[in-house]
Structures are given as structure tokens and as C-alpha cells.
């Protein structure tokens, strides 16, 4: 498993081309160059509260002081006058801290006198309720690394710096197709022995959640010539080509020669279930990943291997899925020597601890085991079965699933 991930990291090279885009269009795209802040955020000290700006020096120690209000500072509309001894300025959240003041006292902590003055005690300190210049970002600081996948917060940070456009890597282009003489498309008649092609739909949807351009190449017959044709065509258009099916004993025979003619291939027998056979190859500059045919295996291998490959292509830092500990509610049979991804439903128990149940039958063709699940129950190589009550690790379905 980790060998395959290492190989993907080594073999898959990032796209070079970049484009400059308005920041709103940069969501989920990969930042090309580290972004340094052109100025401090906030640029100047401002109030974190609605209240009164005062000079702490003008408060009498241990006593209540009366201060005269000499004006108001609004957010975006500063108080430009002078605030001297015995005076204060009414101030709103986000307003610049007026000259001559060094603290903001919350509205709730002052009393009003009949003569319109305010009364405050001396229990306050310099800097109280003031956001300092550069408190969020200091000028020159790197705020977004090269290779970062841009999140909504990143886009907000760019806006807070007044940056309207950003250079990002171009989107990788991903082409995919299904193989199998038994497959028919939705709308076609289901003759005996035929099944509807579901992989193209789940693949299309998983890819749609990633920042890639998608090309659906349809269903390809189990014939060497058809395979060769589609691969040749795809390699001219896509950075990554994904196929499903055609890797059972006997069938692999027509992927192998087609790939061998056009480029290079490796067959990886990864010790995982579901999803053991994975074909990895290269045709010119395109990467080829041949996923198994079984619909659950497609989704497992996509989440574990295709997502890292797309990240590498996109020039993004690898993301590692987070594992959580959970108590198994069901027993699970498992042989040591392979990594298993059972499908589970995780919930919190009365003590706020994760517990996880299996989603019924776990065959790699049973797609409802995925659609009913919210996580994988990850059973490592050495695991030789689980009793109800045992601790297991779970991996919540993430951005792609
Ligand atoms: P294969 O690797 O081509 O032998 O496929 C393994 C199993 O997955 C077979 O039962 C296929 O019928 C099934 N299968 C392959 N491709 C698809 C698909 N696109 N949609 C649904 N089932 C598929
Ligand atoms: Mg097949």
C-alpha cells in the first residue's frame, strides 16, 4: 500500500503550465508561488468592541473616573480630533483607535452620568480590546505556500490583502472509460447477462469534486483494437487516463498488449481488499491507471490511489486521510497479510466516543455497502479479524467520496 503511494509520488510529475485567475476562481486550485503579504493586516490598530476609547493614564488608580465624550469613531470613519486628559471617544468595532487613546472599554463596563459623561473604574489595561496592526499578518510574511490547495479561508486571506488575482497551476485533464462487453448505458435495454455501467457515474462524480477537467470516453468493448484506439486518443488529450475493469484473469490480456505497444505498464498486486489489481502505466506524457471493475473496488482505489495521483499531477502537497479510533459494533472476518477497507457507519456513543457498524454484506460488487456508509473501517495487514467491542481505525469519507 505505502509502496504504491511512494511509486505514485515518484512517477507522477506535476503539470507545468499556470494561469492567472480572479481569486474567486482559484478555489481548490493549486497555488504556484508563495504569496507574501504586501502590508500588515490589520493595517492600523482598531477596536475589537463597541465601547469607549480612553487613555489608561487618565484613569485615577483605585477610583472611579468621569470622562467627557468628545466624539465618535466609526468603522471606516475615524475620529480625527484630539482626545486629551479627562476625555474619551465613543468607538465602534473596527474603527481606528483615536490619537491619544490606548484602550477600549466595553460599553457594558461604563456607567452614564446625568450630565452625559461616562464613569469607569480603574480596572483596565493598556491595549485592552485593541486589535494591533499586523496582528493577523505581518508585512512580508508568507501567507499561502506554493503547492497549497486554495481553501475558502485562503481566498478570504488573499482578499484581506487586496490581492485580486493569483497564479495557479492549470487543471489536470482526466479522461476515463469503462470496459466490458456486459455493460450497457442507462436508457438501453438490459438483455440477459448485461448490467448497467455504474463505474462511469461514480467516477464522474468523484472527479467532479476535484479541480480537474473531465473527459468521459464511454464504454469500451473487450477487444485489443478498441482498447488501443481509446488509449491512443486519450493520451493525446489527458494528463491522466483511468479505466475500470478488464483486469480479471484472461481479460488483462488485451490491456497489456495495447499498453505495451503505446507506452509502459506495470501490474501492481497491491495487498488490499477490495481493489487488489491495479495497472499503472505511461503513454507519452500521460499517466494511465487501470482500476478494477467491481464498483466498490473502483471507489476504494480511487480514494486511496487516484486522489494522490491527481494531487501529484496538480502540483499539490499530498493529503493524508485522517484515521480515528472507534469501537467495533460488529465482528469482522479478515485474513492477515492484506489491508482491508470495510464500509462502516460511524456514530458517536453516549460518551462521545466513535463507534462503527458494518454496512451489511461487504462484497466488492455491492455498491450499496458504499452508499450506506460514511467511513471505511481500515483493517491493517496484521489484523486477523475483529470481535464486537474491539478497537478499530476508521477513515471518514472525505472530499472525494
Ligand atoms: P472485470 O475486472 O472487468 O472482470 O470486472 C469485475 C466485475 O466488475 C465484473 O463482475 C464486472 O461485470 C463488474 N464491472 C466491470 N465494470 C463495471 C462497470 N462499469 N459498472 C458496473 N460493474 C462493472
Ligand atoms: Mg470486464
CSV table of N, CA, C and O and ligand atoms in Angstrom, one decimal, residues 179-182 222 245-248 251 254, ligand 2:
chain,number,residue,atom,x,y,z
A,179,UNK,N,-14.7,-0.6,-19.2
A,179,UNK,CA,-14.5,-1.7,-20.2
A,179,UNK,C,-15.5,-2.8,-19.8
A,179,UNK,O,-15.7,-3.0,-18.6
A,180,UNK,N,-15.9,-3.5,-20.8
A,180,UNK,CA,-16.7,-4.7,-20.5
A,180,UNK,C,-17.8,-4.9,-21.5
A,180,UNK,O,-18.6,-4.0,-21.8
A,181,UNK,N,-17.9,-6.1,-22.1
A,181,UNK,CA,-18.9,-6.4,-23.1
A,181,UNK,C,-20.3,-6.5,-22.5
A,181,UNK,O,-21.3,-6.5,-23.2
A,182,UNK,N,-20.3,-6.7,-21.1
A,182,UNK,CA,-21.6,-6.9,-20.4
A,182,UNK,C,-22.2,-5.5,-20.1
A,182,UNK,O,-23.4,-5.5,-19.7
A,222,UNK,N,-14.4,-5.2,-24.9
A,222,UNK,CA,-13.2,-6.0,-24.5
A,222,UNK,C,-12.5,-6.6,-25.7
A,222,UNK,O,-12.5,-7.8,-26.0
A,245,UNK,N,-12.2,-2.0,-14.9
A,245,UNK,CA,-12.5,-3.4,-15.5
A,245,UNK,C,-11.4,-3.9,-16.4
A,245,UNK,O,-10.4,-3.2,-16.6
A,246,UNK,N,-11.6,-5.1,-16.8
A,246,UNK,CA,-10.7,-5.7,-17.7
A,246,UNK,C,-9.4,-6.2,-17.1
A,246,UNK,O,-8.4,-6.3,-17.8
A,247,UNK,N,-9.4,-6.4,-15.8
A,247,UNK,CA,-8.2,-6.8,-15.2
A,247,UNK,C,-8.3,-8.2,-14.5
A,247,UNK,O,-7.4,-8.7,-13.8
A,248,UNK,N,-9.5,-8.9,-14.8
A,248,UNK,CA,-9.6,-10.3,-14.3
A,248,UNK,C,-8.6,-11.1,-15.1
A,248,UNK,O,-8.2,-10.8,-16.2
A,251,UNK,N,-8.7,-11.5,-19.0
A,251,UNK,CA,-9.1,-10.2,-19.6
A,251,UNK,C,-7.9,-9.2,-19.7
A,251,UNK,O,-7.8,-8.4,-20.7
A,254,UNK,N,-5.8,-8.1,-22.9
A,254,UNK,CA,-6.0,-7.1,-24.0
A,254,UNK,C,-5.5,-5.7,-23.6
A,254,UNK,O,-5.3,-4.9,-24.4
B,2,LIG,MG1,-14.6,-6.8,-17.7
